[in-house]
PDB file of C-alpha atoms in Angstrom:
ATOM      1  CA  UNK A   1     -12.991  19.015  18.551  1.00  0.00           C
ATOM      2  CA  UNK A   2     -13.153  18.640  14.699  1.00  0.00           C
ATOM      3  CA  UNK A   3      -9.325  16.829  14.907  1.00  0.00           C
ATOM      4  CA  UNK A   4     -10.088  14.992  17.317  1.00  0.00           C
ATOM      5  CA  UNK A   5     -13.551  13.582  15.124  1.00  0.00           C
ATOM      6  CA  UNK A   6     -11.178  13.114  12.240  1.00  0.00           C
ATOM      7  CA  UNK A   7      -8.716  11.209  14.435  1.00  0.00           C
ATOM      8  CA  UNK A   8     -11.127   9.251  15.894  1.00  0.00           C
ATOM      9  CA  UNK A   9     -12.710   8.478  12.348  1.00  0.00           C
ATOM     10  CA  UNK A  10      -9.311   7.018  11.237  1.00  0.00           C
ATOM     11  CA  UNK A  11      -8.856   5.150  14.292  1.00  0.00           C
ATOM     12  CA  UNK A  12     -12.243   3.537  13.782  1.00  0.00           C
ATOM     13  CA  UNK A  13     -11.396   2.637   9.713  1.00  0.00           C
ATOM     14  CA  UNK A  14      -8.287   1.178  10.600  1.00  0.00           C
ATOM     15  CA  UNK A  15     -10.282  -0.840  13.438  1.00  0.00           C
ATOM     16  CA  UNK A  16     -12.812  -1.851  11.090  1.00  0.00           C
ATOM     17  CA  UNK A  17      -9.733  -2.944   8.911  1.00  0.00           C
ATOM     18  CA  UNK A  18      -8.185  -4.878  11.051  1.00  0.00           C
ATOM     19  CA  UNK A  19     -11.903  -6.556  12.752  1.00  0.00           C
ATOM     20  CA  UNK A  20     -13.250  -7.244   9.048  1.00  0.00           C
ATOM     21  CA  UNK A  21      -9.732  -8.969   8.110  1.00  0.00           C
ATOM     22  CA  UNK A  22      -9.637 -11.457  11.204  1.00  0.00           C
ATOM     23  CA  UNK A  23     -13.535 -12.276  10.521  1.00  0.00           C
ATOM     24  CA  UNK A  24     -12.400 -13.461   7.040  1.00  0.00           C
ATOM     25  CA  UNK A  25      -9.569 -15.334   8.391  1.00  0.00           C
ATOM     26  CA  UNK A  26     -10.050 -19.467   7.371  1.00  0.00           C
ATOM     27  CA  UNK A  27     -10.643 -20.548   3.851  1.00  0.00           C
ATOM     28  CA  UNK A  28      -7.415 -21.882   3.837  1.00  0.00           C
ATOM     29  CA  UNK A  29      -7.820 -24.757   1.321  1.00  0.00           C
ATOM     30  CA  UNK A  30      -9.310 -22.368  -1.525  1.00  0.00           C
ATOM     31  CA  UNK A  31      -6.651 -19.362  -0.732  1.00  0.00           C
ATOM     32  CA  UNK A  32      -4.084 -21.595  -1.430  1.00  0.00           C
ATOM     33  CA  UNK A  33      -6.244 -22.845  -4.756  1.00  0.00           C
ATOM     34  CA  UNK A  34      -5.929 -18.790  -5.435  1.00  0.00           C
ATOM     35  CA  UNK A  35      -2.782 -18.238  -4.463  1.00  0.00           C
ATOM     36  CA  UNK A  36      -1.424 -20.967  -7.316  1.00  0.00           C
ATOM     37  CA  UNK A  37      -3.717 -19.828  -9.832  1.00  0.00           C
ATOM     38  CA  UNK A  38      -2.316 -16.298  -9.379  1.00  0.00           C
ATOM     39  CA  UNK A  39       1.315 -17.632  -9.814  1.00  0.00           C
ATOM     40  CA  UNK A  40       0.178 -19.824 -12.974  1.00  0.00           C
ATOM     41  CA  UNK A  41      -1.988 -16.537 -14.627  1.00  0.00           C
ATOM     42  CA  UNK A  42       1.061 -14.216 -14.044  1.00  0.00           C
ATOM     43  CA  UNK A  43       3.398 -17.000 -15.512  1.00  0.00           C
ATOM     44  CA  UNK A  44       1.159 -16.616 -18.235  1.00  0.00           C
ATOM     45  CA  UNK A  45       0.784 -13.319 -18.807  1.00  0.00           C
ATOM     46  CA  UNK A  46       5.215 -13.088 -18.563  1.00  0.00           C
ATOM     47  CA  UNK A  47       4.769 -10.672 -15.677  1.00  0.00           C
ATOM     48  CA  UNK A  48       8.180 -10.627 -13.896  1.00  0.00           C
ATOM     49  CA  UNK A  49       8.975 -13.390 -11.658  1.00  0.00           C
ATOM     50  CA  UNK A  50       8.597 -13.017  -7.915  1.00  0.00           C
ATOM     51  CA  UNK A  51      11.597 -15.961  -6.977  1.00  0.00           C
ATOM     52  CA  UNK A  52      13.797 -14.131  -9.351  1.00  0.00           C
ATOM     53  CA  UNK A  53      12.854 -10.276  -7.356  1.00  0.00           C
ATOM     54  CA  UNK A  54      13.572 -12.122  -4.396  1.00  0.00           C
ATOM     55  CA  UNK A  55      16.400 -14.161  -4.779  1.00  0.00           C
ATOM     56  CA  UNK A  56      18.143 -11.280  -6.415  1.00  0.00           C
ATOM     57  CA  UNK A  57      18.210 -10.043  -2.686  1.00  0.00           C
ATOM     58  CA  UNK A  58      19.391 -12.967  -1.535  1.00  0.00           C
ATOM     59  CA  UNK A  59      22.558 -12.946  -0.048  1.00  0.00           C
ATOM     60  CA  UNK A  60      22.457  -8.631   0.702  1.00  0.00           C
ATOM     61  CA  UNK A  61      21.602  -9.185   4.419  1.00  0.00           C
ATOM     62  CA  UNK A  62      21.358  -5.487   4.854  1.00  0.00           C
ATOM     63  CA  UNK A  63      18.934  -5.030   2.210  1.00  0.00           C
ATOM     64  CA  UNK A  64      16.790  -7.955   3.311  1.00  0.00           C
ATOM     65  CA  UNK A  65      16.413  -6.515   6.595  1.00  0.00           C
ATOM     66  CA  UNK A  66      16.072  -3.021   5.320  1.00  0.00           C
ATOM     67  CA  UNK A  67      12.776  -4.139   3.024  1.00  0.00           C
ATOM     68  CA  UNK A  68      11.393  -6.298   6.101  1.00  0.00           C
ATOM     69  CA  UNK A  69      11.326  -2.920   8.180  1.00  0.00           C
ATOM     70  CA  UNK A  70      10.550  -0.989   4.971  1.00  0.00           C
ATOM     71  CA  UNK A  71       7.393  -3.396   5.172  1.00  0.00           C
ATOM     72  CA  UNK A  72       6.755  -3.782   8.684  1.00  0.00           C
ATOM     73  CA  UNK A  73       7.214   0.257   9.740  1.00  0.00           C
ATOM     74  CA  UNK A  74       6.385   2.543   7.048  1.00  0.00           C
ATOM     75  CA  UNK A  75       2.778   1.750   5.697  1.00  0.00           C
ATOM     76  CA  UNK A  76       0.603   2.851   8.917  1.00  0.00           C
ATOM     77  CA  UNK A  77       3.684   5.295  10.043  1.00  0.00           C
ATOM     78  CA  UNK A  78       3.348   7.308   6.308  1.00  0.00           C
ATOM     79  CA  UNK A  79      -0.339   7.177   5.933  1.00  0.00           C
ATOM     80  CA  UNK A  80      -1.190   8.821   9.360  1.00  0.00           C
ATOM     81  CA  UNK A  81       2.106  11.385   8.819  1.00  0.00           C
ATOM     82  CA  UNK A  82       0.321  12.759   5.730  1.00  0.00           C
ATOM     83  CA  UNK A  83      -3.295  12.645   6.854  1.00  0.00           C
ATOM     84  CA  UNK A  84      -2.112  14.733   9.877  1.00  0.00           C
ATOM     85  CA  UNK A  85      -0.191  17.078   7.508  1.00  0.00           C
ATOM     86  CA  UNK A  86      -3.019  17.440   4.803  1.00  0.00           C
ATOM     87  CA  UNK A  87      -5.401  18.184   7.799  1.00  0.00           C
ATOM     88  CA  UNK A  88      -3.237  21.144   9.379  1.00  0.00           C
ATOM     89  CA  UNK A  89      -1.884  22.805   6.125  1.00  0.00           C
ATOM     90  CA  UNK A  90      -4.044  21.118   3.055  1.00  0.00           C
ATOM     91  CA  UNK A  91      -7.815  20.749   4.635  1.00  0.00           C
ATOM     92  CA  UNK A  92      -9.689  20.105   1.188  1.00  0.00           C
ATOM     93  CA  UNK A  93      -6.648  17.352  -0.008  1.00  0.00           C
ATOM     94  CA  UNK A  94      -7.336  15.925   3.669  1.00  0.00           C
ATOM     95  CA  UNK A  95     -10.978  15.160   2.700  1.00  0.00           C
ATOM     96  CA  UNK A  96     -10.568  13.930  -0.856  1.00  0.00           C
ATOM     97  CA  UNK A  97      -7.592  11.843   0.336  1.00  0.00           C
ATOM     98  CA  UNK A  98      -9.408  10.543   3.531  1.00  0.00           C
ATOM     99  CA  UNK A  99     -12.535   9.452   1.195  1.00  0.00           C
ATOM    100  CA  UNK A 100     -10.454   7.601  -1.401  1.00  0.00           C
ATOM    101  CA  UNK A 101      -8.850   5.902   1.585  1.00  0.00           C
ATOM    102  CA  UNK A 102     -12.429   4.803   2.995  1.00  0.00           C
ATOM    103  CA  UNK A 103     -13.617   3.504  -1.145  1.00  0.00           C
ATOM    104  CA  UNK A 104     -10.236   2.251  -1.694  1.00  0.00           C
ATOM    105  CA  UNK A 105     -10.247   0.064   2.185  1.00  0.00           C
ATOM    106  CA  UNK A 106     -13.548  -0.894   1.592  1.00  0.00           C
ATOM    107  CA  UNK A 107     -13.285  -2.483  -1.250  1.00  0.00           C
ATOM    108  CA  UNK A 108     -10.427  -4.311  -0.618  1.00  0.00           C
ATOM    109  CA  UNK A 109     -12.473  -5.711   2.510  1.00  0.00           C
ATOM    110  CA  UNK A 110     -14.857  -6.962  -0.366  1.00  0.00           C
ATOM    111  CA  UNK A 111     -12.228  -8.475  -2.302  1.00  0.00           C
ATOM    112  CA  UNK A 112     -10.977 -10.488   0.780  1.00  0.00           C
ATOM    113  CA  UNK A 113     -14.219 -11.955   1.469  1.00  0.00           C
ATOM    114  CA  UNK A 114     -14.263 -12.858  -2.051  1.00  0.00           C
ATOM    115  CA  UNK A 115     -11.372 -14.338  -3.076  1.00  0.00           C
ATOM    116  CA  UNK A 116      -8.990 -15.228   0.027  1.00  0.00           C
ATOM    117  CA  UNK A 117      -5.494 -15.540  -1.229  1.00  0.00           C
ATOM    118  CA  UNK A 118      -2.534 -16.862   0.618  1.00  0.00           C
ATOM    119  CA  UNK A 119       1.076 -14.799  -0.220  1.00  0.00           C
ATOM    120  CA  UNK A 120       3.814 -16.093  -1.977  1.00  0.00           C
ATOM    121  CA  UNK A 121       5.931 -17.018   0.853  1.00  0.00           C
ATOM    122  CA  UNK A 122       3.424 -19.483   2.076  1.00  0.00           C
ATOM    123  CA  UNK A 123       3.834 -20.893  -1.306  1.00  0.00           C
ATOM    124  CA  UNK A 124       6.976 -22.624  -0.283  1.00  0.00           C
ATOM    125  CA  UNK A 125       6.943 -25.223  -3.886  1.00  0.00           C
ATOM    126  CA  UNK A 126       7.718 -22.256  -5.795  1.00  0.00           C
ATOM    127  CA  UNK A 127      11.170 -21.524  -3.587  1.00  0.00           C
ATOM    128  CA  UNK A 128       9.882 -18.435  -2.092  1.00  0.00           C
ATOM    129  CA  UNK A 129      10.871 -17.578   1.381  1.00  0.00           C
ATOM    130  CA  UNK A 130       9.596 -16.090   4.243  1.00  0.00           C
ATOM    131  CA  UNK A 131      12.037 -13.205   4.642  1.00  0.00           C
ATOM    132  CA  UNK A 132      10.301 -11.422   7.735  1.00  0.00           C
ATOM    133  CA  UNK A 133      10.609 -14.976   9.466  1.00  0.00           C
ATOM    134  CA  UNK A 134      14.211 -16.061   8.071  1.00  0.00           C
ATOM    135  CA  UNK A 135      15.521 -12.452   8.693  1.00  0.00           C
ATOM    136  CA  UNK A 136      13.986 -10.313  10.847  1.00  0.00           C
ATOM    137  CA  UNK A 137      12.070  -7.723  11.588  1.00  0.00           C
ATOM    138  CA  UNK A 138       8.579 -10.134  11.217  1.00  0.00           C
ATOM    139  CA  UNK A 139       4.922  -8.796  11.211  1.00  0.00           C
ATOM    140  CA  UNK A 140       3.093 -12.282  11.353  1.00  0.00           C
ATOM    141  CA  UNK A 141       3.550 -15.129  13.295  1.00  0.00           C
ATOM    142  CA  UNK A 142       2.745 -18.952  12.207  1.00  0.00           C
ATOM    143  CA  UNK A 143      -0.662 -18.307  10.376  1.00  0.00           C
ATOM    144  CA  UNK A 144      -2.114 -20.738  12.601  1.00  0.00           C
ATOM    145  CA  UNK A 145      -2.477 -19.218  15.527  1.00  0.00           C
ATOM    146  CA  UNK A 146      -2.135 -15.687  14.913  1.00  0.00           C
ATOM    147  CA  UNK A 147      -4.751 -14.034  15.952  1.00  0.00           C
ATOM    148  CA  UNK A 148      -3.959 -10.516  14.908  1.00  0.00           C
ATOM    149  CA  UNK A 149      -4.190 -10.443  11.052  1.00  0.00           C
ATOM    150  CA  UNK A 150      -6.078 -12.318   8.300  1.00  0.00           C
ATOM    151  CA  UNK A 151      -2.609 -13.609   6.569  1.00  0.00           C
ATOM    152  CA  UNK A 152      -4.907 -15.115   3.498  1.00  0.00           C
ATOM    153  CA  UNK A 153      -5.922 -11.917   2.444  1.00  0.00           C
ATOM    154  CA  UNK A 154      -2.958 -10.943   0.364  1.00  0.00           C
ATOM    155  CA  UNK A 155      -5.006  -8.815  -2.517  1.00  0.00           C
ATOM    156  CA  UNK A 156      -5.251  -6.351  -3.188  1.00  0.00           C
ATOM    157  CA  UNK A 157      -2.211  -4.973  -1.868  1.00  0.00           C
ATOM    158  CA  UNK A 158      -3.262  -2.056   0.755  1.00  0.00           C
ATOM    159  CA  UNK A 159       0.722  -1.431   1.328  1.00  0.00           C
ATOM    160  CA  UNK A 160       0.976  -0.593  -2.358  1.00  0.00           C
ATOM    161  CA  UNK A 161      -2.538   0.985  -2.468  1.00  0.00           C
ATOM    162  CA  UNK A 162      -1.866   3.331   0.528  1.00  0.00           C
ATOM    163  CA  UNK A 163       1.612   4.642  -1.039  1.00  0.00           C
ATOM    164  CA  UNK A 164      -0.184   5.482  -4.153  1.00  0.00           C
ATOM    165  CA  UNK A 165      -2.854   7.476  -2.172  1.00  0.00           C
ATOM    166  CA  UNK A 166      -0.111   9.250  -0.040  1.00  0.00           C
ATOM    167  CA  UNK A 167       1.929  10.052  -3.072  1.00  0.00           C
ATOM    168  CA  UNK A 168      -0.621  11.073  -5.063  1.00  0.00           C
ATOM    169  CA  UNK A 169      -2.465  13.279  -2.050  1.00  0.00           C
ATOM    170  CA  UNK A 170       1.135  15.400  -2.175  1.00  0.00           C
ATOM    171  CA  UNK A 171       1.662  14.901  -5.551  1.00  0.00           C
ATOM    172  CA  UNK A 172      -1.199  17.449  -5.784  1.00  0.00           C
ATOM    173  CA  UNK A 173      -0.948  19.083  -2.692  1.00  0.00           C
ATOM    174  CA  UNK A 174       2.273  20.616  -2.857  1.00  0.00           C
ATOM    175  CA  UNK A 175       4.173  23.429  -5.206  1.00  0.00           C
ATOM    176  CA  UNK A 176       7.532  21.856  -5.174  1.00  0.00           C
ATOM    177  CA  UNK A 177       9.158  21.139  -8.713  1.00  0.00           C
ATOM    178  CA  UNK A 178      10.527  17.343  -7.029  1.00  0.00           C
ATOM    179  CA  UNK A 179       7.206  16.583  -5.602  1.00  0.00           C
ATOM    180  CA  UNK A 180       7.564  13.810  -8.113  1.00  0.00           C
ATOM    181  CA  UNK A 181      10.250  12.432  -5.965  1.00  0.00           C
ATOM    182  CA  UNK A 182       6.854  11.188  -3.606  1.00  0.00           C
ATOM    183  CA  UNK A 183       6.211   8.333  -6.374  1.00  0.00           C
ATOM    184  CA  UNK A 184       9.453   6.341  -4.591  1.00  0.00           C
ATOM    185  CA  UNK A 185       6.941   5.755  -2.076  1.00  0.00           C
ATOM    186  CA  UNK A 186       5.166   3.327  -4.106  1.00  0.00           C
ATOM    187  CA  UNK A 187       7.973   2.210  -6.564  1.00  0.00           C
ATOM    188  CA  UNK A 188      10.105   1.173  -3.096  1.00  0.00           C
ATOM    189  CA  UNK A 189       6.631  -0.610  -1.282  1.00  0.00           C
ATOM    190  CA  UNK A 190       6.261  -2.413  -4.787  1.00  0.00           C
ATOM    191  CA  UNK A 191       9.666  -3.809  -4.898  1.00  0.00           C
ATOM    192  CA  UNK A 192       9.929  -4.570  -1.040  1.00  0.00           C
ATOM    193  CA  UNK A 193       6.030  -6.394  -1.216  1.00  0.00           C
ATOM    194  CA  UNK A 194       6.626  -8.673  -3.637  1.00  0.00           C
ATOM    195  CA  UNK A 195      10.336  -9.334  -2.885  1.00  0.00           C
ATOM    196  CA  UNK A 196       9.632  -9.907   0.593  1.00  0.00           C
ATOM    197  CA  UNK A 197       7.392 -12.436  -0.742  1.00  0.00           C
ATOM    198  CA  UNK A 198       3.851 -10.866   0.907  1.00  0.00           C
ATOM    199  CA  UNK A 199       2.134 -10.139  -2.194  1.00  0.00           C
ATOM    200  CA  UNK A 200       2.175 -11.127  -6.051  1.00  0.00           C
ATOM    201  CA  UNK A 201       2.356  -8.372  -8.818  1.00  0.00           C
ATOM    202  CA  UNK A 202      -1.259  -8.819  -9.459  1.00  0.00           C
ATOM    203  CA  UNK A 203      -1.666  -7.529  -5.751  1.00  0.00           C
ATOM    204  CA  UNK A 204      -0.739  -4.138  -6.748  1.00  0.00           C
ATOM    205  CA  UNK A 205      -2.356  -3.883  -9.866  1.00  0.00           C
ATOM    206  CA  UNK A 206      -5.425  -5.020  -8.220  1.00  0.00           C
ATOM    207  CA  UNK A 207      -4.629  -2.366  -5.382  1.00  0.00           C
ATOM    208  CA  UNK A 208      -4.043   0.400  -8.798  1.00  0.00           C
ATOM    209  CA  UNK A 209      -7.147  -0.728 -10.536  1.00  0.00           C
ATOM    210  CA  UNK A 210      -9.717  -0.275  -7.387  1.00  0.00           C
ATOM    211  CA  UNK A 211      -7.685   3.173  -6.697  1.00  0.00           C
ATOM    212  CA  UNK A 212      -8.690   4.382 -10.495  1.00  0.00           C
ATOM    213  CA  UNK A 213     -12.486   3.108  -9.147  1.00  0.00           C
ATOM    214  CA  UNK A 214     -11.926   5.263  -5.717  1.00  0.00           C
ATOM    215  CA  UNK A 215     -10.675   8.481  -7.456  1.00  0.00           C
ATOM    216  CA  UNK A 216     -12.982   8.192 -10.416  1.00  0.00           C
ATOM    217  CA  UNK A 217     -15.796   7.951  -7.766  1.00  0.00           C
ATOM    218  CA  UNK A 218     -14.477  11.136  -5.833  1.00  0.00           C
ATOM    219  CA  UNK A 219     -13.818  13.253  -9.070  1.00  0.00           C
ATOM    220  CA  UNK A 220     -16.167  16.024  -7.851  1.00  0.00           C
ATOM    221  CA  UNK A 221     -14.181  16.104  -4.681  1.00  0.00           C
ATOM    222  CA  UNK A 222     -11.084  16.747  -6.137  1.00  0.00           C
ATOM    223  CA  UNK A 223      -9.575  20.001  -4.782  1.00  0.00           C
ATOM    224  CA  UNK A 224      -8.403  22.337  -7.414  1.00  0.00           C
ATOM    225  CA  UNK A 225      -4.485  21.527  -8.029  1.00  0.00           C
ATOM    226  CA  UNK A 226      -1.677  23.645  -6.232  1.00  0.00           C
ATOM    227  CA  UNK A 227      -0.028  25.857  -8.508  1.00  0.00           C
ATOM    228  CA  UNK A 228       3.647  25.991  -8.302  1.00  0.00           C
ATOM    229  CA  UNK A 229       5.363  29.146  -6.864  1.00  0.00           C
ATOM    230  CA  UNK A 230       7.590  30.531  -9.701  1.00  0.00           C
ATOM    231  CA  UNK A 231      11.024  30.594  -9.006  1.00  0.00           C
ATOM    232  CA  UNK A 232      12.533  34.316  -8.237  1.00  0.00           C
ATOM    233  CA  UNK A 233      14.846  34.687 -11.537  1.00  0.00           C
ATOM    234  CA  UNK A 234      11.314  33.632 -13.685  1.00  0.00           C
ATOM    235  CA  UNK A 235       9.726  36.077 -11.237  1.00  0.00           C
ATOM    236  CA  UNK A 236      11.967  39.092 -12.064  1.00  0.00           C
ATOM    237  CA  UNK A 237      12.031  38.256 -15.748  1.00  0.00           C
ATOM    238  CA  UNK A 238       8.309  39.166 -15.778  1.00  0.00           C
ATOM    239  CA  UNK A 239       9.224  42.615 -13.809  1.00  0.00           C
ATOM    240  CA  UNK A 240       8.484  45.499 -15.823  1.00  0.00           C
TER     241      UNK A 240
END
């Protein structure tokens, strides 16, 4: 009974997610205002262009598609894999990562209401494409009559904030010396967010910043951190 309360509390935040996005939906006018006051602020503070990420793609039809289904398959697919693997083997990560999931979705929600912001590929003036649409596989349909997702609600990022919270829950959760390796998670969504042209740079650090508010929040609930298993030629060194 206790998974299935825990699965049907995650069902319920991602249904919240989704409901609270759609009833935000409109405001198209100012998130376009937004959206080109994002591009002019990160022009200004020499942040790396997001036409240059992209177009450096251009032209690798392989790797296009491969960062459209990096986008479209692995964020909800990753994020339930590890919840469902902190609950059976890591219980007290499973909490502390489930809360900072529940601060870190919330407060995006707020941000959306607050400042809607349309994505860089809608900003078509700039020369950035629609990559999902042009090449395949796509998540949204015209914004005008999808009905599924709020598409002007483009920070903070939750793909990028998600992949932090996953590598970071087995970051800490796990002995292995290349847990490390679980930071590719949100190096790779990074790269294939903004290159894909759904988000801006600010998006993520937005997405890091409200994380740092999440964790900072949850400090008492940290669990204490695994301690690596040493390896057997450091074990028999120690042998008497």
């Amino acid at each position: 009974m206790s998974a299935l309360r825990e699965f049907a509390l995650i069902a319920v935040l991602f249904l919240v997610y989704k409901v609270a996005r759609l009833a935000v939906n409109g405001h198209v006018d100012e998130a376009f205002r937004n959206a080109r006051a994002v591009w002019d602020a990160e022009r200004w503070l020499r942040l790396p262009g997001e036409l240059a990420a992209q177009q450096s793609l251009l032209g690798w039809d392989i790797l296009v598609e491969a960062a459209n289904s990096y986008y479209a398959y692995v964020h909800f697919p990753a994020t339930a894999a590890c919840l469902i693997w902190l609950y059976r083997y890591r219980p007290a990560h499973y909490r502390w990562t489930r809360n900072v999931l529940v601060l870190l979705t919330g407060g995006a929600l707020g941000v959306h209401f607050l400042v809607p912001l349309a994505p860089p590929r809608m900003l078509t003036e700039t020369g950035m494409l629609d990559l999902g649409r042009l090449y395949g596989p796509a998540v949204y349909g015209p914004p005008e009559t999808d009905q599924i997702s709020n598409q002007y609600a483009a920070m903070p990022s939750l793909h990028v904030g998600w992949a932090l919270v996953v590598a970071i829950a087995l970051i800490a959760a796990t002995t292995s010396r290349y847990r490390g390796l679980w930071l590719l998670h949100p190096a790779i969504t990074l790269l294939v967010v903004v290159v894909t042209g759904n988000h801006y740079w600010l998006d993520a650090l937005a997405a890091a910043a409200l994380l740092v508010v999440a964790y900072t929040m949850l400090r008492g609930q940290r669990p204490v951190p695994a301690v690596p298993r040493p390896r057997a030629e450091e074990a028999l060194a120690h042998v008497p």
